Amino acid sequence: VFAAKLGANNILVTIVETQIVGDSPEKNPEIISASLKSFNALLNKQPDLFDAESLSLVIKLIQEFKENTQILSLTLQWLAKSCIMHENNRQNIIGADIMTYLKPLVGIKNDVIIRDLCACFRVEFGKAHEHARIIASSVLVELTQLLPEYEDPLLLSDMILTIASLAVRQELCVAVEDANGLEYVFDVMKKHPDHPKLNKEALKLLRALAGNDTTKVHIVQKGAAPIVQNILVIHKENEQVAGTALACISTLTLRVKDNSTAFFETGVAENIADVMTLHPKSKVVQRNAAWAIRNMVSRSRDQCDSFLSHGVEDLLNQAMKDHPSVIQDVKAALRDLGCKVHLKEEWTGTAEKAKIISNPYRGSYQKSYARKQIDDESDVRFLHSEQYSNAGM
């Protein structure tokens, strides 16, 4: 903070601009790299330092140093940090048509650059859906098609997370599917079944793509059910991955009977019960399990006996006691399983009825008001007789 107050940012801008002007023989990549490291340190929690001059410098660096991995990586990190907690910077960066300069970088086969690019693409801009559409229209298909090119699970996690962050519209879900995104994600999950972070992000991507109803059907038709069930079994002791897998099942089986049948045939009913037993204190796991159960049986009542045979009724009743905030989700699952459940009627109109009966006002207005508020004819007749007797009629 003190360095920024003394004008360190302006000094660094001057140093870097001096290094990249024209064909200056004074260009020194080490000086530029050191300056960019300082920029990144200064910008930490001080995004106000990033101004129009800084943005112009970023664009120049991207154009000038595409072949220098270190400088390009530091530049992309600087760009990503400038957007954190700063809406004006985000808007200005998109307004400067930054995607024109970032899109060509996707073709650079370099793990470091791809990871830093993904961080830039994932920044939550204002007008989120519109800006996601702009970014996605430039790089979503290319990024999806890069998945088979890499083997590093952590890099693949970043790429899949980025694709999920950009696929926020119906047509973008279709674009990922058309780019063979489903097959690529399934291959990644099959190759790295033991990697928790990678599979958690892959499950989230499947949920995001299922936002398009047609794509949701295709996801299961192309073999998602056994893959997701296998991930649930492998990572059943990992609360986060198991919870995400249950959420994925609930999304894919929502209002689609064939999808529910496909999951049921994998034996997932027993797996869901096992996960609920392993994580009784996890509200997220219990809620997501209730969602999955409810969505699977709501249109396939023949599955109820199988779920009940694995003890889910007792598990759901215990979840209601342990996690009152998700009681409605649990009750919905119990109801669709055909179990006994007490559904509380939140509003009966009793208090309003009593208020009308005790109202001292008389006349035709009171009679019409009573008819509006009380549907039961006997109550209306009783009310009118009381009014007439009190009025001496």
PDB file of N, CA, C and O in Angstrom, residues 211-278:
ATOM      1  N   GLY A 211     -28.558 -28.092 -18.084  1.00  0.00           N
ATOM      2  CA  GLY A 211     -29.479 -26.969 -18.107  1.00  0.00           C
ATOM      3  C   GLY A 211     -30.269 -26.917 -19.405  1.00  0.00           C
ATOM      4  O   GLY A 211     -31.349 -26.318 -19.464  1.00  0.00           O
ATOM      5  N   ASN A 212     -29.739 -27.546 -20.439  1.00  0.00           N
ATOM      6  CA  ASN A 212     -30.478 -27.708 -21.689  1.00  0.00           C
ATOM      7  C   ASN A 212     -31.144 -29.088 -21.659  1.00  0.00           C
ATOM      8  O   ASN A 212     -30.464 -30.109 -21.527  1.00  0.00           O
ATOM      9  N   ASP A 213     -32.460 -29.142 -21.756  1.00  0.00           N
ATOM     10  CA  ASP A 213     -33.187 -30.399 -21.587  1.00  0.00           C
ATOM     11  C   ASP A 213     -32.782 -31.455 -22.606  1.00  0.00           C
ATOM     12  O   ASP A 213     -32.696 -32.646 -22.277  1.00  0.00           O
ATOM     13  N   THR A 214     -32.547 -31.032 -23.833  1.00  0.00           N
ATOM     14  CA  THR A 214     -32.138 -32.000 -24.864  1.00  0.00           C
ATOM     15  C   THR A 214     -30.757 -32.560 -24.553  1.00  0.00           C
ATOM     16  O   THR A 214     -30.521 -33.778 -24.661  1.00  0.00           O
ATOM     17  N   THR A 215     -29.854 -31.692 -24.154  1.00  0.00           N
ATOM     18  CA  THR A 215     -28.504 -32.139 -23.791  1.00  0.00           C
ATOM     19  C   THR A 215     -28.553 -33.065 -22.579  1.00  0.00           C
ATOM     20  O   THR A 215     -27.788 -34.033 -22.496  1.00  0.00           O
ATOM     21  N   LYS A 216     -29.461 -32.777 -21.639  1.00  0.00           N
ATOM     22  CA  LYS A 216     -29.594 -33.630 -20.452  1.00  0.00           C
ATOM     23  C   LYS A 216     -29.934 -35.068 -20.852  1.00  0.00           C
ATOM     24  O   LYS A 216     -29.358 -36.019 -20.303  1.00  0.00           O
ATOM     25  N   VAL A 217     -30.839 -35.218 -21.795  1.00  0.00           N
ATOM     26  CA  VAL A 217     -31.191 -36.558 -22.274  1.00  0.00           C
ATOM     27  C   VAL A 217     -29.991 -37.220 -22.943  1.00  0.00           C
ATOM     28  O   VAL A 217     -29.689 -38.395 -22.696  1.00  0.00           O
ATOM     29  N   HIS A 218     -29.263 -36.453 -23.751  1.00  0.00           N
ATOM     30  CA  HIS A 218     -28.110 -37.009 -24.474  1.00  0.00           C
ATOM     31  C   HIS A 218     -26.981 -37.406 -23.520  1.00  0.00           C
ATOM     32  O   HIS A 218     -26.262 -38.382 -23.791  1.00  0.00           O
ATOM     33  N   ILE A 219     -26.823 -36.669 -22.437  1.00  0.00           N
ATOM     34  CA  ILE A 219     -25.765 -36.994 -21.464  1.00  0.00           C
ATOM     35  C   ILE A 219     -25.928 -38.422 -20.959  1.00  0.00           C
ATOM     36  O   ILE A 219     -24.961 -39.198 -20.896  1.00  0.00           O
ATOM     37  N   VAL A 220     -27.148 -38.777 -20.606  1.00  0.00           N
ATOM     38  CA  VAL A 220     -27.397 -40.124 -20.077  1.00  0.00           C
ATOM     39  C   VAL A 220     -27.404 -41.154 -21.197  1.00  0.00           C
ATOM     40  O   VAL A 220     -26.881 -42.266 -21.029  1.00  0.00           O
ATOM     41  N   GLN A 221     -27.925 -40.792 -22.338  1.00  0.00           N
ATOM     42  CA  GLN A 221     -27.928 -41.722 -23.476  1.00  0.00           C
ATOM     43  C   GLN A 221     -26.519 -42.107 -23.895  1.00  0.00           C
ATOM     44  O   GLN A 221     -26.284 -43.237 -24.368  1.00  0.00           O
ATOM     45  N   LYS A 222     -25.573 -41.187 -23.707  1.00  0.00           N
ATOM     46  CA  LYS A 222     -24.187 -41.454 -24.117  1.00  0.00           C
ATOM     47  C   LYS A 222     -23.368 -42.139 -23.024  1.00  0.00           C
ATOM     48  O   LYS A 222     -22.159 -42.299 -23.168  1.00  0.00           O
ATOM     49  N   GLY A 223     -24.022 -42.512 -21.920  1.00  0.00           N
ATOM     50  CA  GLY A 223     -23.339 -43.353 -20.935  1.00  0.00           C
ATOM     51  C   GLY A 223     -22.930 -42.707 -19.635  1.00  0.00           C
ATOM     52  O   GLY A 223     -22.033 -43.217 -18.952  1.00  0.00           O
ATOM     53  N   ALA A 224     -23.579 -41.620 -19.242  1.00  0.00           N
ATOM     54  CA  ALA A 224     -23.172 -40.938 -18.010  1.00  0.00           C
ATOM     55  C   ALA A 224     -23.500 -41.736 -16.752  1.00  0.00           C
ATOM     56  O   ALA A 224     -22.754 -41.678 -15.765  1.00  0.00           O
ATOM     57  N   ALA A 225     -24.615 -42.483 -16.766  1.00  0.00           N
ATOM     58  CA  ALA A 225     -25.091 -43.123 -15.529  1.00  0.00           C
ATOM     59  C   ALA A 225     -24.041 -44.032 -14.867  1.00  0.00           C
ATOM     60  O   ALA A 225     -23.721 -43.846 -13.681  1.00  0.00           O
ATOM     61  N   PRO A 226     -23.473 -45.008 -15.565  1.00  0.00           N
ATOM     62  CA  PRO A 226     -22.470 -45.865 -14.902  1.00  0.00           C
ATOM     63  C   PRO A 226     -21.206 -45.110 -14.502  1.00  0.00           C
ATOM     64  O   PRO A 226     -20.560 -45.461 -13.506  1.00  0.00           O
ATOM     65  N   ILE A 227     -20.856 -44.075 -15.264  1.00  0.00           N
ATOM     66  CA  ILE A 227     -19.655 -43.298 -14.932  1.00  0.00           C
ATOM     67  C   ILE A 227     -19.871 -42.523 -13.638  1.00  0.00           C
ATOM     68  O   ILE A 227     -19.027 -42.541 -12.730  1.00  0.00           O
ATOM     69  N   VAL A 228     -21.010 -41.846 -13.536  1.00  0.00           N
ATOM     70  CA  VAL A 228     -21.309 -41.067 -12.332  1.00  0.00           C
ATOM     71  C   VAL A 228     -21.469 -41.993 -11.134  1.00  0.00           C
ATOM     72  O   VAL A 228     -20.983 -41.699 -10.028  1.00  0.00           O
ATOM     73  N   GLN A 229     -22.115 -43.130 -11.329  1.00  0.00           N
ATOM     74  CA  GLN A 229     -22.292 -44.090 -10.233  1.00  0.00           C
ATOM     75  C   GLN A 229     -20.938 -44.600  -9.737  1.00  0.00           C
ATOM     76  O   GLN A 229     -20.703 -44.754  -8.539  1.00  0.00           O
ATOM     77  N   ASN A 230     -20.021 -44.844 -10.676  1.00  0.00           N
ATOM     78  CA  ASN A 230     -18.685 -45.318 -10.306  1.00  0.00           C
ATOM     79  C   ASN A 230     -17.926 -44.264  -9.506  1.00  0.00           C
ATOM     80  O   ASN A 230     -17.246 -44.591  -8.519  1.00  0.00           O
ATOM     81  N   ILE A 231     -18.048 -43.012  -9.907  1.00  0.00           N
ATOM     82  CA  ILE A 231     -17.394 -41.925  -9.166  1.00  0.00           C
ATOM     83  C   ILE A 231     -17.975 -41.823  -7.757  1.00  0.00           C
ATOM     84  O   ILE A 231     -17.245 -41.627  -6.780  1.00  0.00           O
ATOM     85  N   LEU A 232     -19.287 -41.998  -7.630  1.00  0.00           N
ATOM     86  CA  LEU A 232     -19.929 -41.957  -6.319  1.00  0.00           C
ATOM     87  C   LEU A 232     -19.410 -43.070  -5.421  1.00  0.00           C
ATOM     88  O   LEU A 232     -19.151 -42.850  -4.228  1.00  0.00           O
ATOM     89  N   VAL A 233     -19.214 -44.257  -5.988  1.00  0.00           N
ATOM     90  CA  VAL A 233     -18.703 -45.386  -5.205  1.00  0.00           C
ATOM     91  C   VAL A 233     -17.257 -45.146  -4.782  1.00  0.00           C
ATOM     92  O   VAL A 233     -16.886 -45.349  -3.614  1.00  0.00           O
ATOM     93  N   ILE A 234     -16.429 -44.708  -5.721  1.00  0.00           N
ATOM     94  CA  ILE A 234     -15.007 -44.508  -5.435  1.00  0.00           C
ATOM     95  C   ILE A 234     -14.793 -43.415  -4.387  1.00  0.00           C
ATOM     96  O   ILE A 234     -13.943 -43.535  -3.493  1.00  0.00           O
ATOM     97  N   HIS A 235     -15.584 -42.347  -4.491  1.00  0.00           N
ATOM     98  CA  HIS A 235     -15.371 -41.186  -3.615  1.00  0.00           C
ATOM     99  C   HIS A 235     -16.464 -41.035  -2.555  1.00  0.00           C
ATOM    100  O   HIS A 235     -16.733 -39.928  -2.097  1.00  0.00           O
ATOM    101  N   LYS A 236     -17.088 -42.132  -2.167  1.00  0.00           N
ATOM    102  CA  LYS A 236     -18.210 -42.043  -1.229  1.00  0.00           C
ATOM    103  C   LYS A 236     -17.804 -41.484   0.133  1.00  0.00           C
ATOM    104  O   LYS A 236     -18.626 -40.928   0.849  1.00  0.00           O
ATOM    105  N   GLU A 237     -16.535 -41.620   0.486  1.00  0.00           N
ATOM    106  CA  GLU A 237     -16.078 -41.093   1.772  1.00  0.00           C
ATOM    107  C   GLU A 237     -15.654 -39.633   1.690  1.00  0.00           C
ATOM    108  O   GLU A 237     -15.386 -39.011   2.715  1.00  0.00           O
ATOM    109  N   ASN A 238     -15.565 -39.100   0.474  1.00  0.00           N
ATOM    110  CA  ASN A 238     -15.215 -37.694   0.274  1.00  0.00           C
ATOM    111  C   ASN A 238     -16.523 -36.893   0.222  1.00  0.00           C
ATOM    112  O   ASN A 238     -17.283 -36.977  -0.725  1.00  0.00           O
ATOM    113  N   GLU A 239     -16.748 -36.118   1.262  1.00  0.00           N
ATOM    114  CA  GLU A 239     -18.031 -35.413   1.392  1.00  0.00           C
ATOM    115  C   GLU A 239     -18.333 -34.511   0.205  1.00  0.00           C
ATOM    116  O   GLU A 239     -19.464 -34.482  -0.299  1.00  0.00           O
ATOM    117  N   GLN A 240     -17.342 -33.771  -0.262  1.00  0.00           N
ATOM    118  CA  GLN A 240     -17.573 -32.820  -1.344  1.00  0.00           C
ATOM    119  C   GLN A 240     -17.873 -33.512  -2.666  1.00  0.00           C
ATOM    120  O   GLN A 240     -18.817 -33.144  -3.381  1.00  0.00           O
ATOM    121  N   VAL A 241     -17.070 -34.519  -3.015  1.00  0.00           N
ATOM    122  CA  VAL A 241     -17.287 -35.215  -4.287  1.00  0.00           C
ATOM    123  C   VAL A 241     -18.603 -35.998  -4.243  1.00  0.00           C
ATOM    124  O   VAL A 241     -19.376 -35.985  -5.205  1.00  0.00           O
ATOM    125  N   ALA A 242     -18.855 -36.661  -3.126  1.00  0.00           N
ATOM    126  CA  ALA A 242     -20.097 -37.429  -3.002  1.00  0.00           C
ATOM    127  C   ALA A 242     -21.309 -36.512  -3.100  1.00  0.00           C
ATOM    128  O   ALA A 242     -22.293 -36.831  -3.780  1.00  0.00           O
ATOM    129  N   GLY A 243     -21.241 -35.359  -2.425  1.00  0.00           N
ATOM    130  CA  GLY A 243     -22.349 -34.407  -2.496  1.00  0.00           C
ATOM    131  C   GLY A 243     -22.568 -33.891  -3.909  1.00  0.00           C
ATOM    132  O   GLY A 243     -23.715 -33.741  -4.358  1.00  0.00           O
ATOM    133  N   THR A 244     -21.476 -33.651  -4.629  1.00  0.00           N
ATOM    134  CA  THR A 244     -21.591 -33.180  -6.012  1.00  0.00           C
ATOM    135  C   THR A 244     -22.157 -34.266  -6.917  1.00  0.00           C
ATOM    136  O   THR A 244     -22.962 -33.988  -7.819  1.00  0.00           O
ATOM    137  N   ALA A 245     -21.745 -35.511  -6.689  1.00  0.00           N
ATOM    138  CA  ALA A 245     -22.272 -36.623  -7.481  1.00  0.00           C
ATOM    139  C   ALA A 245     -23.774 -36.790  -7.262  1.00  0.00           C
ATOM    140  O   ALA A 245     -24.532 -37.024  -8.212  1.00  0.00           O
ATOM    141  N   LEU A 246     -24.216 -36.656  -6.024  1.00  0.00           N
ATOM    142  CA  LEU A 246     -25.650 -36.759  -5.731  1.00  0.00           C
ATOM    143  C   LEU A 246     -26.427 -35.625  -6.393  1.00  0.00           C
ATOM    144  O   LEU A 246     -27.524 -35.824  -6.931  1.00  0.00           O
ATOM    145  N   ALA A 247     -25.845 -34.426  -6.363  1.00  0.00           N
ATOM    146  CA  ALA A 247     -26.489 -33.287  -7.025  1.00  0.00           C
ATOM    147  C   ALA A 247     -26.574 -33.513  -8.531  1.00  0.00           C
ATOM    148  O   ALA A 247     -27.570 -33.154  -9.178  1.00  0.00           O
ATOM    149  N   CYS A 248     -25.534 -34.119  -9.094  1.00  0.00           N
ATOM    150  CA  CYS A 248     -25.516 -34.420 -10.528  1.00  0.00           C
ATOM    151  C   CYS A 248     -26.620 -35.423 -10.865  1.00  0.00           C
ATOM    152  O   CYS A 248     -27.343 -35.258 -11.859  1.00  0.00           O
ATOM    153  N   ILE A 249     -26.766 -36.450 -10.041  1.00  0.00           N
ATOM    154  CA  ILE A 249     -27.819 -37.440 -10.267  1.00  0.00           C
ATOM    155  C   ILE A 249     -29.190 -36.791 -10.193  1.00  0.00           C
ATOM    156  O   ILE A 249     -30.073 -37.047 -11.021  1.00  0.00           O
ATOM    157  N   SER A 250     -29.375 -35.914  -9.201  1.00  0.00           N
ATOM    158  CA  SER A 250     -30.680 -35.257  -9.047  1.00  0.00           C
ATOM    159  C   SER A 250     -31.006 -34.391 -10.268  1.00  0.00           C
ATOM    160  O   SER A 250     -32.155 -34.347 -10.722  1.00  0.00           O
ATOM    161  N   THR A 251     -29.999 -33.715 -10.816  1.00  0.00           N
ATOM    162  CA  THR A 251     -30.216 -32.861 -11.983  1.00  0.00           C
ATOM    163  C   THR A 251     -30.529 -33.686 -13.233  1.00  0.00           C
ATOM    164  O   THR A 251     -31.443 -33.379 -13.995  1.00  0.00           O
ATOM    165  N   LEU A 252     -29.758 -34.747 -13.441  1.00  0.00           N
ATOM    166  CA  LEU A 252     -29.926 -35.557 -14.653  1.00  0.00           C
ATOM    167  C   LEU A 252     -31.226 -36.362 -14.657  1.00  0.00           C
ATOM    168  O   LEU A 252     -31.725 -36.736 -15.723  1.00  0.00           O
ATOM    169  N   THR A 253     -31.775 -36.649 -13.469  1.00  0.00           N
ATOM    170  CA  THR A 253     -33.003 -37.455 -13.401  1.00  0.00           C
ATOM    171  C   THR A 253     -34.256 -36.603 -13.242  1.00  0.00           C
ATOM    172  O   THR A 253     -35.363 -37.147 -13.223  1.00  0.00           O
ATOM    173  N   LEU A 254     -34.087 -35.299 -13.146  1.00  0.00           N
ATOM    174  CA  LEU A 254     -35.240 -34.422 -12.947  1.00  0.00           C
ATOM    175  C   LEU A 254     -36.167 -34.447 -14.160  1.00  0.00           C
ATOM    176  O   LEU A 254     -35.774 -34.083 -15.267  1.00  0.00           O
ATOM    177  N   ARG A 255     -37.392 -34.912 -13.953  1.00  0.00           N
ATOM    178  CA  ARG A 255     -38.454 -34.918 -14.962  1.00  0.00           C
ATOM    179  C   ARG A 255     -38.124 -35.749 -16.207  1.00  0.00           C
ATOM    180  O   ARG A 255     -38.709 -35.540 -17.257  1.00  0.00           O
ATOM    181  N   VAL A 256     -37.173 -36.677 -16.110  1.00  0.00           N
ATOM    182  CA  VAL A 256     -36.849 -37.545 -17.252  1.00  0.00           C
ATOM    183  C   VAL A 256     -36.836 -38.991 -16.759  1.00  0.00           C
ATOM    184  O   VAL A 256     -35.861 -39.448 -16.153  1.00  0.00           O
ATOM    185  N   LYS A 257     -37.899 -39.713 -17.031  1.00  0.00           N
ATOM    186  CA  LYS A 257     -38.050 -41.077 -16.517  1.00  0.00           C
ATOM    187  C   LYS A 257     -36.963 -42.003 -17.041  1.00  0.00           C
ATOM    188  O   LYS A 257     -36.433 -42.844 -16.298  1.00  0.00           O
ATOM    189  N   ASP A 258     -36.628 -41.897 -18.316  1.00  0.00           N
ATOM    190  CA  ASP A 258     -35.607 -42.783 -18.892  1.00  0.00           C
ATOM    191  C   ASP A 258     -34.254 -42.593 -18.216  1.00  0.00           C
ATOM    192  O   ASP A 258     -33.506 -43.560 -18.010  1.00  0.00           O
ATOM    193  N   ASN A 259     -33.925 -41.353 -17.880  1.00  0.00           N
ATOM    194  CA  ASN A 259     -32.671 -41.091 -17.176  1.00  0.00           C
ATOM    195  C   ASN A 259     -32.690 -41.739 -15.791  1.00  0.00           C
ATOM    196  O   ASN A 259     -31.700 -42.324 -15.331  1.00  0.00           O
ATOM    197  N   SER A 260     -33.834 -41.625 -15.118  1.00  0.00           N
ATOM    198  CA  SER A 260     -33.983 -42.237 -13.798  1.00  0.00           C
ATOM    199  C   SER A 260     -33.794 -43.747 -13.883  1.00  0.00           C
ATOM    200  O   SER A 260     -33.099 -44.353 -13.059  1.00  0.00           O
ATOM    201  N   THR A 261     -34.380 -44.361 -14.903  1.00  0.00           N
ATOM    202  CA  THR A 261     -34.260 -45.811 -15.090  1.00  0.00           C
ATOM    203  C   THR A 261     -32.806 -46.212 -15.331  1.00  0.00           C
ATOM    204  O   THR A 261     -32.319 -47.210 -14.778  1.00  0.00           O
ATOM    205  N   ALA A 262     -32.101 -45.405 -16.137  1.00  0.00           N
ATOM    206  CA  ALA A 262     -30.693 -45.704 -16.439  1.00  0.00           C
ATOM    207  C   ALA A 262     -29.845 -45.687 -15.170  1.00  0.00           C
ATOM    208  O   ALA A 262     -28.994 -46.567 -14.964  1.00  0.00           O
ATOM    209  N   PHE A 263     -30.067 -44.718 -14.316  1.00  0.00           N
ATOM    210  CA  PHE A 263     -29.318 -44.658 -13.056  1.00  0.00           C
ATOM    211  C   PHE A 263     -29.717 -45.796 -12.126  1.00  0.00           C
ATOM    212  O   PHE A 263     -28.867 -46.408 -11.465  1.00  0.00           O
ATOM    213  N   PHE A 264     -31.013 -46.091 -12.061  1.00  0.00           N
ATOM    214  CA  PHE A 264     -31.488 -47.145 -11.168  1.00  0.00           C
ATOM    215  C   PHE A 264     -30.876 -48.491 -11.533  1.00  0.00           C
ATOM    216  O   PHE A 264     -30.525 -49.291 -10.650  1.00  0.00           O
ATOM    217  N   GLU A 265     -30.710 -48.733 -12.822  1.00  0.00           N
ATOM    218  CA  GLU A 265     -30.162 -50.017 -13.274  1.00  0.00           C
ATOM    219  C   GLU A 265     -28.689 -50.185 -12.929  1.00  0.00           C
ATOM    220  O   GLU A 265     -28.170 -51.306 -12.993  1.00  0.00           O
ATOM    221  N   THR A 266     -28.012 -49.102 -12.558  1.00  0.00           N
ATOM    222  CA  THR A 266     -26.603 -49.220 -12.123  1.00  0.00           C
ATOM    223  C   THR A 266     -26.498 -49.656 -10.666  1.00  0.00           C
ATOM    224  O   THR A 266     -25.389 -49.891 -10.173  1.00  0.00           O
ATOM    225  N   GLY A 267     -27.628 -49.722  -9.976  1.00  0.00           N
ATOM    226  CA  GLY A 267     -27.602 -50.065  -8.549  1.00  0.00           C
ATOM    227  C   GLY A 267     -27.309 -48.877  -7.661  1.00  0.00           C
ATOM    228  O   GLY A 267     -26.862 -49.039  -6.519  1.00  0.00           O
ATOM    229  N   VAL A 268     -27.586 -47.666  -8.158  1.00  0.00           N
ATOM    230  CA  VAL A 268     -27.223 -46.460  -7.420  1.00  0.00           C
ATOM    231  C   VAL A 268     -28.057 -46.265  -6.158  1.00  0.00           C
ATOM    232  O   VAL A 268     -27.647 -45.532  -5.247  1.00  0.00           O
ATOM    233  N   ALA A 269     -29.211 -46.933  -6.052  1.00  0.00           N
ATOM    234  CA  ALA A 269     -30.048 -46.786  -4.857  1.00  0.00           C
ATOM    235  C   ALA A 269     -29.268 -47.170  -3.602  1.00  0.00           C
ATOM    236  O   ALA A 269     -29.295 -46.465  -2.579  1.00  0.00           O
ATOM    237  N   GLU A 270     -28.566 -48.281  -3.666  1.00  0.00           N
ATOM    238  CA  GLU A 270     -27.766 -48.728  -2.526  1.00  0.00           C
ATOM    239  C   GLU A 270     -26.626 -47.761  -2.246  1.00  0.00           C
ATOM    240  O   GLU A 270     -26.306 -47.480  -1.078  1.00  0.00           O
ATOM    241  N   ASN A 271     -26.017 -47.235  -3.311  1.00  0.00           N
ATOM    242  CA  ASN A 271     -24.903 -46.291  -3.141  1.00  0.00           C
ATOM    243  C   ASN A 271     -25.355 -45.003  -2.470  1.00  0.00           C
ATOM    244  O   ASN A 271     -24.644 -44.444  -1.635  1.00  0.00           O
ATOM    245  N   ILE A 272     -26.540 -44.526  -2.823  1.00  0.00           N
ATOM    246  CA  ILE A 272     -27.072 -43.310  -2.206  1.00  0.00           C
ATOM    247  C   ILE A 272     -27.282 -43.537  -0.713  1.00  0.00           C
ATOM    248  O   ILE A 272     -26.933 -42.690   0.126  1.00  0.00           O
ATOM    249  N   ALA A 273     -27.836 -44.705  -0.359  1.00  0.00           N
ATOM    250  CA  ALA A 273     -28.045 -45.032   1.058  1.00  0.00           C
ATOM    251  C   ALA A 273     -26.710 -45.111   1.803  1.00  0.00           C
ATOM    252  O   ALA A 273     -26.585 -44.634   2.944  1.00  0.00           O
ATOM    253  N   ASP A 274     -25.697 -45.691   1.155  1.00  0.00           N
ATOM    254  CA  ASP A 274     -24.370 -45.794   1.789  1.00  0.00           C
ATOM    255  C   ASP A 274     -23.782 -44.419   2.075  1.00  0.00           C
ATOM    256  O   ASP A 274     -23.216 -44.186   3.153  1.00  0.00           O
ATOM    257  N   VAL A 275     -23.903 -43.507   1.104  1.00  0.00           N
ATOM    258  CA  VAL A 275     -23.348 -42.166   1.276  1.00  0.00           C
ATOM    259  C   VAL A 275     -24.085 -41.423   2.394  1.00  0.00           C
ATOM    260  O   VAL A 275     -23.467 -40.716   3.207  1.00  0.00           O
ATOM    261  N   MET A 276     -25.393 -41.578   2.463  1.00  0.00           N
ATOM    262  CA  MET A 276     -26.150 -40.944   3.547  1.00  0.00           C
ATOM    263  C   MET A 276     -25.711 -41.480   4.908  1.00  0.00           C
ATOM    264  O   MET A 276     -25.615 -40.728   5.887  1.00  0.00           O
ATOM    265  N   THR A 277     -25.426 -42.769   4.966  1.00  0.00           N
ATOM    266  CA  THR A 277     -24.972 -43.385   6.219  1.00  0.00           C
ATOM    267  C   THR A 277     -23.590 -42.876   6.614  1.00  0.00           C
ATOM    268  O   THR A 277     -23.305 -42.652   7.800  1.00  0.00           O
ATOM    269  N   LEU A 278     -22.714 -42.669   5.616  1.00  0.00           N
ATOM    270  CA  LEU A 278     -21.345 -42.229   5.888  1.00  0.00           C
ATOM    271  C   LEU A 278     -21.262 -40.763   6.314  1.00  0.00           C
ATOM    272  O   LEU A 278     -20.331 -40.368   7.013  1.00  0.00           O
TER     273      LEU A 278
END
